[in-house]
Amino acid sequence: MKVTISTLLLVFSFLALNGCSKVTEPQQADIAVFEQFLSENPISSINPSIDIASIYQPGDPLFESVLYIQRNLWAEAKKQLEPMAKNQNPDAKFWLASITWGTGIKNNPIAKKLYMESAEQGNPYAALFFSPKNAICQMYYSSECSEKWVEKAQKLFAEQAKTGNVRAVYYSTILKPDLTHEQYISAIINAAKNHYYYPLVEYSNTIINEENPDKDMENIAAKLLNYARFQNFVPAIESLMDYEGKYDRTNSKLFNQLIEQGMTVGSNAAWKGYQLHSYKSSSLSDTQKYISAKATKYFNGDDFTISITHPPKDKKALIVANKKAQEKADSVKRVIYIDGAHVPEG
C-alpha cells in the first residue's frame, strides 16, 4: 500500500516554540541515556490497554468536544464549546479559539479575543499561543506576540505542576530560560514514565525527519517511537507510518500493522490509509469498498472516497452496509491524545 501520510499537523508545538537550539538539539550522548531508560522500562509488544496521560476522560465536560476536534469534526465541537465559552470556561475558550482562527477574516478577531480571555483566566496554552516564536501568532496577531506571555505561561504551568500535572511539570521545565540539555532529556524521560509521550515523539521526529540522519541516532529514535507505539500512543504510530513511507516500505508487514493498530485507537492518518487501500484493492467487492468509505466518514467526516464508491442498490442491503460501517466506526477507542500544545489543523 503506497500512501502518503501527513502526521502531527499542529497549530504549534512547544518544541518549536522553545526553539531548536543547542539545548534541544539531539546529541550522541543521549543514546546511552535513552538506552538505559528503555532497558529499565521494557516493552516489546502492544499493551492490551491504552495507558496514556489524556487531558480528559469520558464524563468530563470537555471530553466530547475535544474528541470531536481530534477527529476533525469541528462543526460538532463548536456547537458544544460555544455555550461553555459563554459561561466563561477558559479551557472551552481555548479550544474554541483553536478551531476558529484561520477560518475567515471575520473569525480571526473572535479567535484572538477567545485566546486572550482564556490566557487571562489562567489557561497556559492560550498564553503560550502569543509567544513571539509561534508562527501562527506572528501571521495573524503579530502585534500581540510577546515574551510576557511566555513568562505568564511558565508561571501558570509551574502552579499546575504543584498538583502533579504531568504536562505542567514538563512544560514548566522546558520553558525555563536557563534550561540545560540534560534537564531537557530528563524532562522527556520523566514525562514518558508518567505516560505523556508527546515530548519523546517530538524528540524522535527531529531525528528521523532529517534527510540523512546519523544511523545510531536514527536507531534510538525508532526505538523510542516503538516504545510509545506499544503504549498505543497515536502520534508515535503515525510517525512510524511516516518513517516507513520515507524508506518506501508502505507495503511492509509493519506498515499494515500500524494501520490496523492506528485505526483501533483513533488515528486519522491510519483511517485515511485504510480507505485508500480499500478503494484500490482488487480483492474487495463494491459493497466492501463502500463500507470502508462510509465507516471513515462516520468516524471523522473524511468523505474522500465515498463519492467514488458504489453503494448497494438494494435498500435492505444498503441498510446492512451502513450498519456495518457504523459498527466499525463505533469500535474505535474513545481516548484523547491531543492536548493544548498539540491541536490538529483542519
C-alpha positions in Angstrom: 0.0 0.0 0.0 1.6 3.2 -1.2 0.1 6.0 0.9 1.5 9.4 1.8 0.7 10.1 5.4 0.9 13.6 6.9 1.2 13.4 10.7 1.3 15.7 13.7 -0.3 18.6 11.9 -0.2 21.1 14.7 -1.2 24.7 15.3 2.0 25.0 17.3 4.3 22.7 19.4 6.4 23.6 22.4 9.5 22.1 20.8 9.1 24.6 18.0 8.3 27.4 20.4 11.2 26.6 22.6 13.5 26.8 19.6 15.7 24.1 18.1 18.8 25.4 19.9 21.8 23.5 21.2 19.7 22.8 24.3 17.0 20.8 22.5 19.1 19.5 19.6 19.6 15.7 19.8 23.1 14.7 20.8 25.1 11.4 20.6 25.3 11.3 24.4 21.5 11.0 24.5 21.7 7.4 23.2 23.1 5.9 26.3 20.6 7.8 28.5 17.6 6.6 26.4 19.0 3.0 26.1 19.1 2.9 29.9 15.5 4.2 30.1 14.4 1.5 27.6 16.2 -1.2 29.5 14.6 -0.2 32.7 11.1 0.1 31.2 11.0 -2.8 28.7 8.0 -3.3 26.4 8.2 -5.2 23.1 4.5 -5.8 22.2 1.4 -3.7 22.1 -0.1 -3.0 25.5 -3.6 -4.6 25.6 -4.8 -1.4 27.4 -4.3 2.2 26.5 -2.1 3.8 29.1 -1.5 7.4 28.1 -2.0 10.6 30.0 -5.1 12.0 28.5 -6.3 15.5 29.3 -9.9 14.5 29.6 -11.7 11.3 30.4 -15.2 10.2 29.4 -17.7 12.1 31.5 -15.5 15.3 31.8 -17.4 18.4 30.4 -14.9 18.9 27.6 -14.3 15.3 26.6 -16.8 15.0 23.8 -16.0 18.4 22.2 -12.2 17.8 22.3 -12.7 14.2 20.9 -14.6 15.8 18.0 -11.7 18.2 17.4 -9.3 15.3 17.5 -11.4 13.5 14.8 -11.6 16.7 12.7 -15.4 17.1 13.4 -15.1 20.7 14.2 -18.7 21.8 13.5 -19.9 19.3 16.1 -17.2 20.5 18.5 -18.2 24.2 18.0 -21.8 23.5 18.9 -20.7 22.1 22.3 -17.9 24.6 23.0 -19.8 27.9 22.3 -22.2 27.7 25.3 -19.3 26.7 27.7 -17.2 29.6 26.4 -20.2 31.9 27.0 -20.2 30.6 30.6 -16.6 31.7 30.9 -14.9 28.3 30.8 -11.3 29.3 30.0 -10.5 25.8 28.5 -13.6 25.9 26.3 -12.5 29.3 25.1 -9.0 28.0 24.2 -10.4 25.0 22.2 -13.0 27.2 20.5 -10.3 29.7 19.6 -8.1 26.8 18.2 -10.8 25.8 15.7 -11.8 29.4 14.9 -8.5 31.2 13.7 -7.8 30.9 10.1 -11.4 30.0 9.2 -12.2 33.5 7.8 -11.2 37.1 8.1 -14.1 37.9 10.4 -13.3 34.9 12.6 -9.7 35.9 13.3 -10.6 38.7 15.8 -13.0 36.4 17.5 -10.3 33.8 18.0 -7.9 36.4 19.3 -10.4 37.6 21.9 -11.0 34.0 23.0 -7.3 33.3 23.3 -6.7 36.5 25.3 -9.6 35.8 27.7 -8.5 32.2 28.1 -4.9 33.3 28.9 -6.0 35.9 31.3 -8.3 33.4 33.0 -5.4 31.0 33.6 -5.0 28.7 30.6 -1.2 28.4 30.0 -1.6 27.1 26.4 -3.6 30.2 25.5 -0.9 32.3 27.0 1.8 30.5 25.1 -0.1 30.9 21.9 1.1 34.5 22.0 4.8 33.6 22.1 6.8 35.6 19.5 8.1 32.2 18.4 4.7 30.9 17.4 4.4 31.3 13.6 0.6 31.4 13.8 0.6 34.3 16.2 3.1 36.2 14.1 0.9 35.5 11.0 -2.4 36.6 12.4 -1.8 38.6 15.6 1.8 39.9 15.3 1.2 43.0 17.5 0.2 40.8 20.4 3.1 38.3 20.3 5.3 39.0 23.3 7.7 37.2 25.7 5.5 38.4 28.6 3.0 35.7 27.6 5.7 33.0 27.6 6.6 34.1 31.1 3.0 34.0 32.1 2.6 30.5 30.6 5.7 29.3 32.5 4.3 30.6 35.8 0.9 29.0 35.1 2.5 25.7 34.3 4.6 25.9 37.5 1.5 26.4 39.6 -0.2 23.4 37.9 2.9 21.3 38.3 2.5 21.5 42.1 -0.6 19.3 41.7 1.4 16.7 39.8 0.0 17.5 36.3 2.5 15.7 34.1 2.2 18.2 31.2 2.6 21.1 33.5 5.7 19.5 35.0 7.2 19.1 31.6 6.4 22.5 30.1 7.3 24.4 33.2 10.7 22.8 33.0 11.5 23.3 29.3 10.3 26.9 29.3 12.9 27.9 31.9 15.3 30.4 30.4 18.3 28.6 31.9 17.3 25.1 30.7 20.2 22.7 30.0 20.3 19.8 27.6 20.5 17.3 30.4 17.4 18.8 32.0 15.6 18.7 28.7 16.3 15.0 28.2 15.4 14.2 31.8 12.1 16.1 31.3 11.3 13.9 28.3 12.1 10.7 30.2 10.1 11.8 33.3 7.1 12.7 31.1 7.3 9.2 29.4 7.5 7.5 32.7 4.2 9.3 33.6 2.6 8.2 30.3 3.0 11.5 28.5 4.7 10.6 25.2 4.5 13.7 23.1 8.0 15.0 24.1 9.5 11.7 23.3 7.8 11.6 19.9 8.8 15.1 19.1 12.4 14.4 20.0 12.4 11.3 17.8 10.8 13.1 14.9 13.6 15.7 15.0 16.0 12.9 14.1 14.0 10.7 11.7 12.8 13.7 9.7 16.3 14.7 8.8 17.2 13.9 5.2 20.3 11.9 6.1 20.2 11.2 9.9 23.0 9.6 11.8 22.3 5.9 11.8 22.9 5.4 15.6 20.6 8.4 16.4 18.0 7.2 13.9 18.1 3.8 15.5 17.4 5.1 19.0 14.7 7.4 17.6 12.9 4.4 16.1 13.2 2.5 19.4 11.7 5.4 21.3 8.8 5.7 18.8 8.2 2.0 19.1 8.1 2.3 22.9 5.4 4.9 22.6 3.6 2.9 19.9 3.5 -0.1 22.1 1.7 2.1 24.6 -0.9 2.8 21.9 0.1 6.5 21.5 -1.3 7.6 18.2 1.3 10.3 17.3 4.0 7.6 17.6 2.1 5.2 15.4 1.7 7.9 12.8 5.4 8.9 13.0 6.3 5.3 12.4 4.0 5.2 9.4 5.8 8.3 8.0 9.1 6.6 8.8 8.1 3.5 6.8 7.0 5.7 4.0 10.2 7.6 3.9 12.0 4.4 3.0 9.3 3.2 0.6 8.1 0.4 3.0 4.4 1.1 2.8 3.8 -2.5 1.6 5.6 -3.9 4.6 4.0 -6.1 7.3 4.9 -3.4 9.9 3.1 -0.7 7.9 -0.1 -2.7 7.7 0.2 -3.5 11.4 0.5 0.3 12.1 -2.6 0.9 10.0 -4.6 -1.7 11.9 -3.4 -0.5 15.3 -3.9 3.1 14.4 -7.5 2.6 13.3 -8.3 0.8 16.6 -7.1 3.8 18.7 -8.3 6.6 16.5 -5.5 7.7 14.1 -6.9 9.8 11.3 -3.9 9.0 9.2 -4.5 5.3 9.6 -8.1 5.6 8.6 -7.1 7.6 5.5 -4.7 4.8 4.6 -7.4 2.2 5.2 -10.0 3.9 2.9 -7.4 4.4 0.1 -6.2 0.9 0.3 -9.7 -0.5 0.3 -10.7 1.6 -2.7 -7.7 0.5 -4.7 -8.0 -3.2 -3.7 -9.0 -5.6 -6.4 -9.9 -8.3 -3.9 -12.8 -6.3 -2.3 -16.3 -6.0 -3.7 -18.0 -2.7 -4.4 -20.0 -3.1 -1.2 -16.9 -3.8 0.9 -15.3 -0.7 -0.6 -18.4 1.3 0.2 -18.4 0.1 3.8 -14.8 1.2 4.3 -15.5 4.6 2.8 -18.7 5.1 4.8 -17.1 3.9 8.1 -14.4 6.5 7.6 -17.0 9.2 7.0 -18.8 8.2 10.2 -15.5 8.1 12.1 -14.0 11.5 11.2 -16.0 13.0 8.4 -13.5 12.2 5.7 -15.5 11.6 2.6 -12.6 11.4 0.2 -13.6 8.0 -1.4 -17.3 7.9 -0.6 -18.3 9.7 -3.8 -16.4 7.3 -6.0 -17.6 4.1 -4.4 -20.8 2.2 -5.3 -23.3 1.7 -2.5 -25.6 -1.3 -2.7 -28.7 -0.6 -4.9 -30.9 -2.8 -2.9 -32.4 -0.8 0.0 -32.1 -3.6 2.6 -28.5 -4.3 1.5 -27.7 -0.6 1.9 -29.1 -0.6 5.4 -27.0 -3.6 6.3 -23.9 -2.0 4.8 -24.5 1.3 6.6 -24.9 -0.6 9.9 -21.7 -2.5 9.4 -19.9 0.8 8.6 -21.3 2.5 11.8 -20.3 -0.5 13.9 -16.7 -0.3 12.5 -16.6 3.4 13.3 -18.0 2.9 16.8 -15.4 0.3 17.6 -12.7 2.9 17.7 -11.4 3.5 21.3 -12.6 6.9 22.7 -9.3 8.2 24.0 -8.0 11.7 23.7 -4.3 12.0 22.8 -4.2 15.7 21.6 -3.7 18.5 24.2 -3.3 22.2 24.3 0.1 22.1 22.9 -0.9 19.8 20.0 -4.1 20.9 18.2 -4.6 19.3 14.8 -5.2 21.6 11.8 -8.4 21.2 9.9 
